[in-house]
Tab-separated table of C-alpha atoms and ligand atoms in Angstrom:
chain	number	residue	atom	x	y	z
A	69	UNK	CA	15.251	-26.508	5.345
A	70	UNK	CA	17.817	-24.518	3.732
A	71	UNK	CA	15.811	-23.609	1.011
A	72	UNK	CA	13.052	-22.332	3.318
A	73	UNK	CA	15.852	-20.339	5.820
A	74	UNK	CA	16.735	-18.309	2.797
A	75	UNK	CA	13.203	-18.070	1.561
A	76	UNK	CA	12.556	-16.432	5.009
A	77	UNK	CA	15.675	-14.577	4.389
A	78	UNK	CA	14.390	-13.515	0.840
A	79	UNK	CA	10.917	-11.951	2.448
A	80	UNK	CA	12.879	-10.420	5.421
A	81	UNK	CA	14.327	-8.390	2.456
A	82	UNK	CA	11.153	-7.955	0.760
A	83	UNK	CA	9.134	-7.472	3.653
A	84	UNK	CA	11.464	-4.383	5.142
A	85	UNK	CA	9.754	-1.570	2.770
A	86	UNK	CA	7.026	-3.547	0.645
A	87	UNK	CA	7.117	-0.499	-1.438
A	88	UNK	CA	10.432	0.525	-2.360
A	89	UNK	CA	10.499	-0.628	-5.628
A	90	UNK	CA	6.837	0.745	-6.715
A	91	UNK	CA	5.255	0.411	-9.395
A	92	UNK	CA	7.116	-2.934	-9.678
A	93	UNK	CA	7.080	-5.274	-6.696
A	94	UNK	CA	10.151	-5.377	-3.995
A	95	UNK	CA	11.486	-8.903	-4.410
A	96	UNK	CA	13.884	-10.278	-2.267
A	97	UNK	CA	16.248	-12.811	-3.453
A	98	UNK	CA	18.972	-15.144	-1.806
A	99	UNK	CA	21.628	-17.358	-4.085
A	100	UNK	CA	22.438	-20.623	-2.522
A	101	UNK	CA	25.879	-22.220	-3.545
A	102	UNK	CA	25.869	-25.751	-4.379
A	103	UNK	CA	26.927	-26.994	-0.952
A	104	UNK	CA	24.018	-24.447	0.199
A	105	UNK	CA	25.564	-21.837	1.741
A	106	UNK	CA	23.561	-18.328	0.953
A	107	UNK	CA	26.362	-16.232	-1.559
A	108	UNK	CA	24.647	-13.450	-2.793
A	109	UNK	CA	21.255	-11.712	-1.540
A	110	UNK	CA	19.341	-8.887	-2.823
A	111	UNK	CA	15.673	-6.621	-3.162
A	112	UNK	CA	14.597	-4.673	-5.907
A	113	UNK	CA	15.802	-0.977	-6.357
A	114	UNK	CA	13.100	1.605	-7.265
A	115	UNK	CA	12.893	1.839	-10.897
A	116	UNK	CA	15.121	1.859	-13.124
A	117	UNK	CA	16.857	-0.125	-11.055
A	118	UNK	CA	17.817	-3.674	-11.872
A	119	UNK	CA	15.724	-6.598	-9.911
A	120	UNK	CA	16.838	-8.262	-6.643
A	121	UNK	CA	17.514	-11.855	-9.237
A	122	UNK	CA	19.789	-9.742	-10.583
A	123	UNK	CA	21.335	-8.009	-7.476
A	124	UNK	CA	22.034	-11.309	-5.697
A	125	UNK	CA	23.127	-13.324	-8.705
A	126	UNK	CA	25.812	-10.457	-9.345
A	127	UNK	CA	26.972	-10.571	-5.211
A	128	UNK	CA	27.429	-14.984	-5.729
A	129	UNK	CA	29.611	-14.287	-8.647
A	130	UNK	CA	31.063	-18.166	-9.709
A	131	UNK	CA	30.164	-19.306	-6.667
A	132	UNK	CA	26.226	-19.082	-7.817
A	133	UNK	CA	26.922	-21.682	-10.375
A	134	UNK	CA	25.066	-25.109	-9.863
A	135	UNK	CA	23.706	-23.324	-6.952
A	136	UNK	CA	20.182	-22.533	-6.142
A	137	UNK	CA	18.036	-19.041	-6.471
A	138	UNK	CA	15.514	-18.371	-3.822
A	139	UNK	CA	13.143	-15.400	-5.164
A	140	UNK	CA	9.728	-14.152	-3.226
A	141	UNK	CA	8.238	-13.775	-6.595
A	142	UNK	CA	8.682	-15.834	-10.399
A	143	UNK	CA	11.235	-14.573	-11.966
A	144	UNK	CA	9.909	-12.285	-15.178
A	145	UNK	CA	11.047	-12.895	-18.414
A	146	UNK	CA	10.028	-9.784	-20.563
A	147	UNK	CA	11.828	-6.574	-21.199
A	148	UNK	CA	10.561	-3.575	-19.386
A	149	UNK	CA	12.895	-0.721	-17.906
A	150	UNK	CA	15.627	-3.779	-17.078
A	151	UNK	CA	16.474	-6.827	-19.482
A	152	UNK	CA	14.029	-10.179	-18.294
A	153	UNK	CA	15.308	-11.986	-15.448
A	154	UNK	CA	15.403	-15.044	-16.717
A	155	UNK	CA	17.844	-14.348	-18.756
A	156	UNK	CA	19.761	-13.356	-16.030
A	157	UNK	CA	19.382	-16.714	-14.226
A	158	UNK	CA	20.082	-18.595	-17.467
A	159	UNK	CA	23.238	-16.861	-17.855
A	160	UNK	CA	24.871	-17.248	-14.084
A	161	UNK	CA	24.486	-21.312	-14.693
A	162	UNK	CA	22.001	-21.515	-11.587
A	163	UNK	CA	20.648	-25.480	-11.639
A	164	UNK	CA	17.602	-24.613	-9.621
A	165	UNK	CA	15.548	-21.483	-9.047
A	166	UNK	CA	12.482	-21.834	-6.442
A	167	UNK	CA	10.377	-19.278	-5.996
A	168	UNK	CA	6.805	-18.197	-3.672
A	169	UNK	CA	4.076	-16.962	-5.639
A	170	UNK	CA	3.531	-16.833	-9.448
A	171	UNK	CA	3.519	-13.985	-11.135
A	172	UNK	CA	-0.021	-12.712	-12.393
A	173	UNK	CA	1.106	-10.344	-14.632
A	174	UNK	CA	0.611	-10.978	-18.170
A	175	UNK	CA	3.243	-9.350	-19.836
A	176	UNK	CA	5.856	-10.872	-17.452
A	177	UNK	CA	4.737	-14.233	-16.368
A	178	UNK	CA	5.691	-17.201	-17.630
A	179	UNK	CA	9.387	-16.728	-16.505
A	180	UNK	CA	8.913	-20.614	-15.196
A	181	UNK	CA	8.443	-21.907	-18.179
A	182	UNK	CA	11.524	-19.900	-19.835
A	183	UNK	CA	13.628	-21.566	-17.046
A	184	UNK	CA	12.519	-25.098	-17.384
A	185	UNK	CA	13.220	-24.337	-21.341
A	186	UNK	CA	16.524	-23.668	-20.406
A	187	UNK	CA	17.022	-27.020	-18.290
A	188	UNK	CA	16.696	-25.362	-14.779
A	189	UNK	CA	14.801	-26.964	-12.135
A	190	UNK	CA	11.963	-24.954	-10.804
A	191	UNK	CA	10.026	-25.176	-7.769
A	192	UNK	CA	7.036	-23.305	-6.902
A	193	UNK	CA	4.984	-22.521	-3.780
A	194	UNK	CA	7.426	-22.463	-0.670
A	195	UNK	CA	6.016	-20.138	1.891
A	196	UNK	CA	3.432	-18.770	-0.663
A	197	UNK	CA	0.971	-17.711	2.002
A	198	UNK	CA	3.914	-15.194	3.942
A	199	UNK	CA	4.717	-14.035	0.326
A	200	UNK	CA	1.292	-13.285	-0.611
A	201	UNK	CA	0.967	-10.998	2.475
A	202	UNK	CA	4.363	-9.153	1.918
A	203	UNK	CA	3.568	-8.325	-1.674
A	204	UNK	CA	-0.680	-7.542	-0.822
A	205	UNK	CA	-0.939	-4.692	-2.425
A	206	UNK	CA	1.055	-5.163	-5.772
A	207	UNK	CA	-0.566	-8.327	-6.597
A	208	UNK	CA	-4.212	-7.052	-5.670
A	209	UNK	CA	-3.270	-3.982	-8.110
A	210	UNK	CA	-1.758	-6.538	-10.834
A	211	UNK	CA	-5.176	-8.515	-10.466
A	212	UNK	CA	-7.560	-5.779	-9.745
A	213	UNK	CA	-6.021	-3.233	-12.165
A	214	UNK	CA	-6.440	-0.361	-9.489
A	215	UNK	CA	-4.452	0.077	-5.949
A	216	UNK	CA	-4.942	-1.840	-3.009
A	217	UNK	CA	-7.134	0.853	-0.285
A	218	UNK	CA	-6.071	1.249	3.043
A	219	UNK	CA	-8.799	2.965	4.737
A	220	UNK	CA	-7.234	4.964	8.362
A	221	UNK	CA	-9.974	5.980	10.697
A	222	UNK	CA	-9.362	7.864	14.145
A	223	UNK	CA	-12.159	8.003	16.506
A	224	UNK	CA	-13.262	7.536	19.802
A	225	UNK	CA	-15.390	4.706	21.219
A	226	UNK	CA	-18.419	5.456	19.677
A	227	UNK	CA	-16.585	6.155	16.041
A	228	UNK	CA	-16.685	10.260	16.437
A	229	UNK	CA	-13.915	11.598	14.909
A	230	UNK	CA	-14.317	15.163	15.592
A	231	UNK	CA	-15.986	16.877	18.728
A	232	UNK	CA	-19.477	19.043	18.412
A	233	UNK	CA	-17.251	21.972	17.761
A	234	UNK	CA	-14.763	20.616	15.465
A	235	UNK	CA	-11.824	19.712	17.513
A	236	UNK	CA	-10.180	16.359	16.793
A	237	UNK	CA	-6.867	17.037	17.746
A	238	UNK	CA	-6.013	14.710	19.012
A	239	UNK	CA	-8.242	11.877	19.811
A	240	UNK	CA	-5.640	9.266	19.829
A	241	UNK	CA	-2.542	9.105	21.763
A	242	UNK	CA	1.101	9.780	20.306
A	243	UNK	CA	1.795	5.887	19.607
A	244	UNK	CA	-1.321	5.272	17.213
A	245	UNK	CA	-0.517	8.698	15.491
A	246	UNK	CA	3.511	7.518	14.721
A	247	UNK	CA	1.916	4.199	13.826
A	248	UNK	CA	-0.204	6.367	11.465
A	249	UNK	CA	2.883	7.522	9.761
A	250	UNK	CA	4.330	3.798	9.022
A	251	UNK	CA	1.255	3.764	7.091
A	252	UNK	CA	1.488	6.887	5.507
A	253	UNK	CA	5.409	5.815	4.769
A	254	UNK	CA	4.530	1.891	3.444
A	255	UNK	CA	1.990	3.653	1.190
A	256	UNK	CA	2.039	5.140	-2.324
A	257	UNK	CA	-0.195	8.024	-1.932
A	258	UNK	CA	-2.209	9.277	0.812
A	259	UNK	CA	-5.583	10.404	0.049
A	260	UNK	CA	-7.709	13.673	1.763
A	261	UNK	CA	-10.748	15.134	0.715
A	262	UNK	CA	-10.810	19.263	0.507
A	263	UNK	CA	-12.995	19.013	3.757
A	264	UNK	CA	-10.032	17.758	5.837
A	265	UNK	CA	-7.370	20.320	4.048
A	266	UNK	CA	-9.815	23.197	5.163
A	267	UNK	CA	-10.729	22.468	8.099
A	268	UNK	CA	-7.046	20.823	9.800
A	269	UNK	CA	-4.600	22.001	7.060
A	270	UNK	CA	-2.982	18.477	7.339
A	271	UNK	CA	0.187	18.310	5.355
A	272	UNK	CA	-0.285	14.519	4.571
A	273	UNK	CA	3.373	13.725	4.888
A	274	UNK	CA	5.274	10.325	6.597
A	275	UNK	CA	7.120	11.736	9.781
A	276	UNK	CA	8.857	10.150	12.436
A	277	UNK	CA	8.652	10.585	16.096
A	278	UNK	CA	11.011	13.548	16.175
A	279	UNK	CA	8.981	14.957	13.462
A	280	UNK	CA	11.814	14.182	10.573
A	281	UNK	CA	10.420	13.322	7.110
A	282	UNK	CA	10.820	10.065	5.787
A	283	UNK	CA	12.754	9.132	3.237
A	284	UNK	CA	10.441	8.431	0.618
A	285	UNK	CA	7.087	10.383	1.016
A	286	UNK	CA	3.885	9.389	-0.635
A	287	UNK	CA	2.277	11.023	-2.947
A	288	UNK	CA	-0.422	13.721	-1.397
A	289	UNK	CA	-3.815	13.517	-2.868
A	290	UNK	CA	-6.565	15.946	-2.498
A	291	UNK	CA	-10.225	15.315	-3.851
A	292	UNK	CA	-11.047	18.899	-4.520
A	293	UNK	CA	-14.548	18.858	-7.293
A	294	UNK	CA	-13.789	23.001	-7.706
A	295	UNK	CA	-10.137	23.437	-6.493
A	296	UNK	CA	-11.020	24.944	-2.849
A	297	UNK	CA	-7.367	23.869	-1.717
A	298	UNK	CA	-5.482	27.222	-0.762
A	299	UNK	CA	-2.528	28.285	-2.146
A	300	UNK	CA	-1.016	28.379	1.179
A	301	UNK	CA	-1.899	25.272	2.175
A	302	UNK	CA	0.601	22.960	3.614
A	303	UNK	CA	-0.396	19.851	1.587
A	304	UNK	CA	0.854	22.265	-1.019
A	305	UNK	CA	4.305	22.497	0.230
A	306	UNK	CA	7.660	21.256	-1.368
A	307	UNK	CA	7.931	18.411	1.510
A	308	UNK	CA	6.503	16.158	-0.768
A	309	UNK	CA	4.439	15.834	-4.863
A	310	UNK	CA	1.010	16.786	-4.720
A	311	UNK	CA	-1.866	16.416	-7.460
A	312	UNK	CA	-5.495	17.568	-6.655
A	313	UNK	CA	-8.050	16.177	-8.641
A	314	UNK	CA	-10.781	17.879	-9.787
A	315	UNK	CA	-13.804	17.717	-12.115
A	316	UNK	CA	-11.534	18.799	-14.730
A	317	UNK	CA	-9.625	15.341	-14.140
A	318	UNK	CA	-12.253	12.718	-12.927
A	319	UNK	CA	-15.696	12.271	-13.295
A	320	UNK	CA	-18.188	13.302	-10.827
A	321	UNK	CA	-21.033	10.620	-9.353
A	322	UNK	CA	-23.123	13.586	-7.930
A	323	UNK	CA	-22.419	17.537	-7.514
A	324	UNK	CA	-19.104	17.446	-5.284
A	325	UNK	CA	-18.488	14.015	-5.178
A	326	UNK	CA	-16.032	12.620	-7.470
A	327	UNK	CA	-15.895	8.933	-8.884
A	328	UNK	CA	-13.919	6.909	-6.659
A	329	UNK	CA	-13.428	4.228	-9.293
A	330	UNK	CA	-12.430	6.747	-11.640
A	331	UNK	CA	-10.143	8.672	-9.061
A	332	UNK	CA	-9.058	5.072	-8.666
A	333	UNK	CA	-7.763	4.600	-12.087
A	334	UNK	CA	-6.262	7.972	-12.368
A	335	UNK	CA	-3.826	6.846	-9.271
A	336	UNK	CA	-3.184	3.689	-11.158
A	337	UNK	CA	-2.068	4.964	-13.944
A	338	UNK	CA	-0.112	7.435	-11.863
A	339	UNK	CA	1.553	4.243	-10.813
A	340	UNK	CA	0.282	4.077	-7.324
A	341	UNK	CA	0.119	0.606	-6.114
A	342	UNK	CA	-1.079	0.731	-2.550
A	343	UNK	CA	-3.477	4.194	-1.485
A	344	UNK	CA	-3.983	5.393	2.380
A	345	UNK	CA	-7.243	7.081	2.542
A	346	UNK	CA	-6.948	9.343	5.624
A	347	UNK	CA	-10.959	11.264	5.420
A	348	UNK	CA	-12.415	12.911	6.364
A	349	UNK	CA	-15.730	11.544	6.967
A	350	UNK	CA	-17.293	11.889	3.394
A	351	UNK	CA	-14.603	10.767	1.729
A	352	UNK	CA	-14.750	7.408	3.895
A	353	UNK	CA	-18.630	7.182	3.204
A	354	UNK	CA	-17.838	7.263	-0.431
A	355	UNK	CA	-15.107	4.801	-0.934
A	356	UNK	CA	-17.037	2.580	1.483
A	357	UNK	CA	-19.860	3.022	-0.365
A	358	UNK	CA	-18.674	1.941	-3.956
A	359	UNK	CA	-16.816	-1.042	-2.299
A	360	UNK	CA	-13.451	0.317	-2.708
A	361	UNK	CA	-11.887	-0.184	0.658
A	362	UNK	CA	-9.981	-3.292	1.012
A	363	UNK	CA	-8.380	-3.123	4.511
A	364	UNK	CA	-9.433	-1.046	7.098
A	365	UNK	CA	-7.286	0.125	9.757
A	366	UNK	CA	-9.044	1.801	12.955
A	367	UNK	CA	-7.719	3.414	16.182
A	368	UNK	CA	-9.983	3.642	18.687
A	369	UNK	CA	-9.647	6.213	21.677
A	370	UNK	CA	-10.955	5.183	25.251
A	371	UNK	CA	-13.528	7.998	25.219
A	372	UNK	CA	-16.910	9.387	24.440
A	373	UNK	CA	-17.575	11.578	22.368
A	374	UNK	CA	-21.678	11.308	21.526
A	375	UNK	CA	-24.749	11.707	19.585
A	376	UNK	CA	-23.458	16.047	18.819
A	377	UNK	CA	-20.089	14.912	17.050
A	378	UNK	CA	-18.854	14.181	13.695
A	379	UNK	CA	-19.116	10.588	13.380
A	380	UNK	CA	-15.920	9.305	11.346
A	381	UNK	CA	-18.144	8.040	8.058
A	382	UNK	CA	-20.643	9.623	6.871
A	383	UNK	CA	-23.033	8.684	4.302
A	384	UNK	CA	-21.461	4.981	3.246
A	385	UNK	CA	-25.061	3.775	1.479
A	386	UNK	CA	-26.153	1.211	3.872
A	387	UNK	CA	-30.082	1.408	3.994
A	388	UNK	CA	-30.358	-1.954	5.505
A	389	UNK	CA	-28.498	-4.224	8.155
A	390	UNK	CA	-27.926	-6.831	6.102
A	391	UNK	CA	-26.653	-4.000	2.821
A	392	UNK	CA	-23.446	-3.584	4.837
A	393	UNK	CA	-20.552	-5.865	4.445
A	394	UNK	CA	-19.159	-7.482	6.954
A	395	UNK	CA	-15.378	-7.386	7.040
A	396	UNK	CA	-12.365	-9.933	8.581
A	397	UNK	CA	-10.339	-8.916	11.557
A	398	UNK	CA	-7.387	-9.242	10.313
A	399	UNK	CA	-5.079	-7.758	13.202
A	400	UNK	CA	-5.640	-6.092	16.753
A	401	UNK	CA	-3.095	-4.463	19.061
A	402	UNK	CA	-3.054	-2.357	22.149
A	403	UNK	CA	-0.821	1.003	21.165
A	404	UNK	CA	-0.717	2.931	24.724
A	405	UNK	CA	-4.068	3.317	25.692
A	406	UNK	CA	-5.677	3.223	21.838
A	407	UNK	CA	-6.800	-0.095	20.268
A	408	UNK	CA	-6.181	-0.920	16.316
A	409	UNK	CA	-7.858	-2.877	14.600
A	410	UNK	CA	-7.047	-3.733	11.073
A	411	UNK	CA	-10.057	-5.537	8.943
A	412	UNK	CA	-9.982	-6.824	5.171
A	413	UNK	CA	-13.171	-6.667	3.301
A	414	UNK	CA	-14.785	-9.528	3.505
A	415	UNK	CA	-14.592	-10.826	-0.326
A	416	UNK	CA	-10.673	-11.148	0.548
A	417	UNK	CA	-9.980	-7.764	-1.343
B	740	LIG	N1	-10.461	12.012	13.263
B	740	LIG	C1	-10.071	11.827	12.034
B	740	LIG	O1	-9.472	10.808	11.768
B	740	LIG	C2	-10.364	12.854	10.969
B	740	LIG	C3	-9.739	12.694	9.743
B	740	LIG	C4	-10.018	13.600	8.739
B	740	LIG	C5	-10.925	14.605	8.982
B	740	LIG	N2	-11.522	14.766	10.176
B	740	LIG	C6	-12.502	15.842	10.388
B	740	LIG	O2	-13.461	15.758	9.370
B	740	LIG	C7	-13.997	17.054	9.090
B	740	LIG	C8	-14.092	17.245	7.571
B	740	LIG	O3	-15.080	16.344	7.089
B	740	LIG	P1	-15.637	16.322	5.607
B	740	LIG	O4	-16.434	15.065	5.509
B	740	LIG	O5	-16.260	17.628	5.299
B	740	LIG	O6	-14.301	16.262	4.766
B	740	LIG	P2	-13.659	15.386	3.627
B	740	LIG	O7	-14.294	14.050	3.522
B	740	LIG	O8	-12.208	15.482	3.827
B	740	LIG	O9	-13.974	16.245	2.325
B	740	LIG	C9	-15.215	16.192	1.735
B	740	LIG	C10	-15.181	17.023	0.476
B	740	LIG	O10	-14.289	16.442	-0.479
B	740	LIG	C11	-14.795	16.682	-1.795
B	740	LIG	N3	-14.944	15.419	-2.492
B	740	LIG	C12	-14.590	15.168	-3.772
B	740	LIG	N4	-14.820	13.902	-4.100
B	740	LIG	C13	-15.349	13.298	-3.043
B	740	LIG	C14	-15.794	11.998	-2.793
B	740	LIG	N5	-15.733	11.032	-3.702
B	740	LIG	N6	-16.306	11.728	-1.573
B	740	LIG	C15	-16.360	12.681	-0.636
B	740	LIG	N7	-15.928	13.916	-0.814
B	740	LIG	C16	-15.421	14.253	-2.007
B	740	LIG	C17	-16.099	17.423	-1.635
B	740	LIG	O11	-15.824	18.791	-1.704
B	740	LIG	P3	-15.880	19.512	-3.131
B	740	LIG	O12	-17.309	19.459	-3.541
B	740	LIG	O13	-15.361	20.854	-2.922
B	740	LIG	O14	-15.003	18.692	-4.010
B	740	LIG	C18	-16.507	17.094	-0.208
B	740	LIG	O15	-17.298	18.092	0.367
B	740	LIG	C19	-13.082	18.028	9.773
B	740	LIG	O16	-13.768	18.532	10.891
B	740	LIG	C20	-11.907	17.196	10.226
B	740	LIG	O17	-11.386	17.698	11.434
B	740	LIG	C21	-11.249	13.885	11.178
């Protein structure tokens, strides 16, 4: 029971800002003394930070000794920007490390076996499932090799996002629009297509209520085949980095329409873990359309819009009924008078 208190402890950490540490994973880690009593706790600082093993085995001190570690994920064991963990763990004289889920990355897993080596006891597995969730999109990228895609629609009842004469501001109320910006702010970059820059001039930042910036901002990300984006633009402003991609940078799947596996891989390599794609409406179609959309969240305005307005997807390939994948509801809350929903593709990403 202990064990699992500071595991819960350890994802409470974790689970506060997912992606603070990107492009590594924010562990959270607790130290347990050998009477059990929680002596050191830490999460992972953004790179080059050292890792939250580290953090909380530095807070116990001597009193860590014979004592326990409690880590969200295995502890790694190779040398990247900070020395391996397990050496770490080795070195404090910890008799028992347990940690959630395994680490599925090559070039650091096998940080279990290191300890065991070493004559610590390890346990694997406690409250893998809550682990799995708070690290989503780091292990989908570590498996997947690409980010995990949030897809954000806005639209009324009858999935219009914009009105027969372009207006769409705003369709949902001021509590699914801050709710917006957690997204924007838990994600790595936030994707637009040069449709959406012309025609709103969105500046694609994380903002709270009082219209503040956040802390750390996303990276902006404009899909722009001939580099339409105007200088002036505000996605173009100093509140945050911005890269638009162009022909020059991905590959195009037909005239305007770049490759979003290949716009995919560019992020990745950019070290974005976990994309927002915020539209418009083609964009959607397209990432929808080459199966690149693993969660879906959707707010959904009490109104009607009809048959004249900009639906919120356009062309997503879907020819036939049974061509379109069904997804998972994986979440649905009332926000004011707006509904989310939040869906996972149905494969389990
Ligand atoms: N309610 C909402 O949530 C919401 C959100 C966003 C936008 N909107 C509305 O949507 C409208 C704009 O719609 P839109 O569909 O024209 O804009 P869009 O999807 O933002 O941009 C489409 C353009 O992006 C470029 N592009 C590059 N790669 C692409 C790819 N893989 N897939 C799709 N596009 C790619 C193309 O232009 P190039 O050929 O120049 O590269 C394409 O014409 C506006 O009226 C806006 O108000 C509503």
């Amino acid at each position: 029971v202990r064990e699992e208190q500071a595991m819960r402890r350890a994802l409470a950490l974790a689970g506060t800002d997912p992606g603070a540490a990107s492009p590594n994973p924010c562990v959270g880690a607790v130290v347990l003394d050998a009477a059990g009593a929680l002596v050191g706790e830490g999460r992972t600082a953004p790179p080059p930070g050292p890792h939250a093993e580290v953090i909380a085995l530095a807070a116990a001190g001597a009193a860590g000794s014979g004592g326990t570690l409690v880590v969200t994920l295995e502890p790694c064991r190779h040398t990247g920007r900070t020395p391996p963990c397990t050496d770490a763990v080795i070195a404090a004289g910890v008799s028992r490390v347990v940690y959630a889920v395994a680490d599925p990355d090559p070039v650091a897993a096998g940080g279990a076996q290191v300890l065991r080596d070493a004559g610590v006891e390890v346990a694997a597995g406690l409250l893998a499932a809550e682990a799995a969730a708070v690290h989503e999109s780091w292990l989908f990228a570590v498996r997947r090799g690409r980010p995990f895609v949030t897809l954000k629609l806005a639209a009324s009842l009858d999935g219009r996002a914009a009105a027969a004469d372009g207006t769409s501001r705003w369709i949902t109320g001021a509590a699914a629009r801050a709710d917006g910006h957690l997204l924007r702010a838990g994600s790595d970059a936030v994707l637009a297509g040069v449709g959406t820059v012309l025609a709103d001039d969105p500046q694609l930042t994380a903002r709270d209520d009082a219209g503040h910036l956040a802390g750390r901002q996303p990276l902006r990300v404009v899909l722009d085949s001939y580099r339409r984006t105007p200088p002036a633009a505000r996605v173009l402003d100093d509140a945050a980095r911005t890269v638009l991609l162009s022909r020059d940078d991905v590959a195009e799947e037909a005239p305007g329409r770049l490759r979003p596996a290949d716009v995919l891989a560019d992020l990745h390599a950019r070290g974005v873990r976990a994309l927002l794609v915020e539209g418009g409406p083609r964009v959607a179609g397209s990432f929808l359309a080459a199966g690149m959309v693993d969660r879906v969240v959707a707010y959904l305005a009490p109104l009607v819009l009809g048959a004249d307005a900009l639906g919120c997807v356009g062309p997503a390939g879907v020819a036939t009924l049974s061509a379109a994948p069904r997804m998972r509801v994986t979440g649905l809350r009332r926000l004011d008078d707006d509904v989310r929903i939040e869906l996972r593709a149905g494969d389990g990403g």
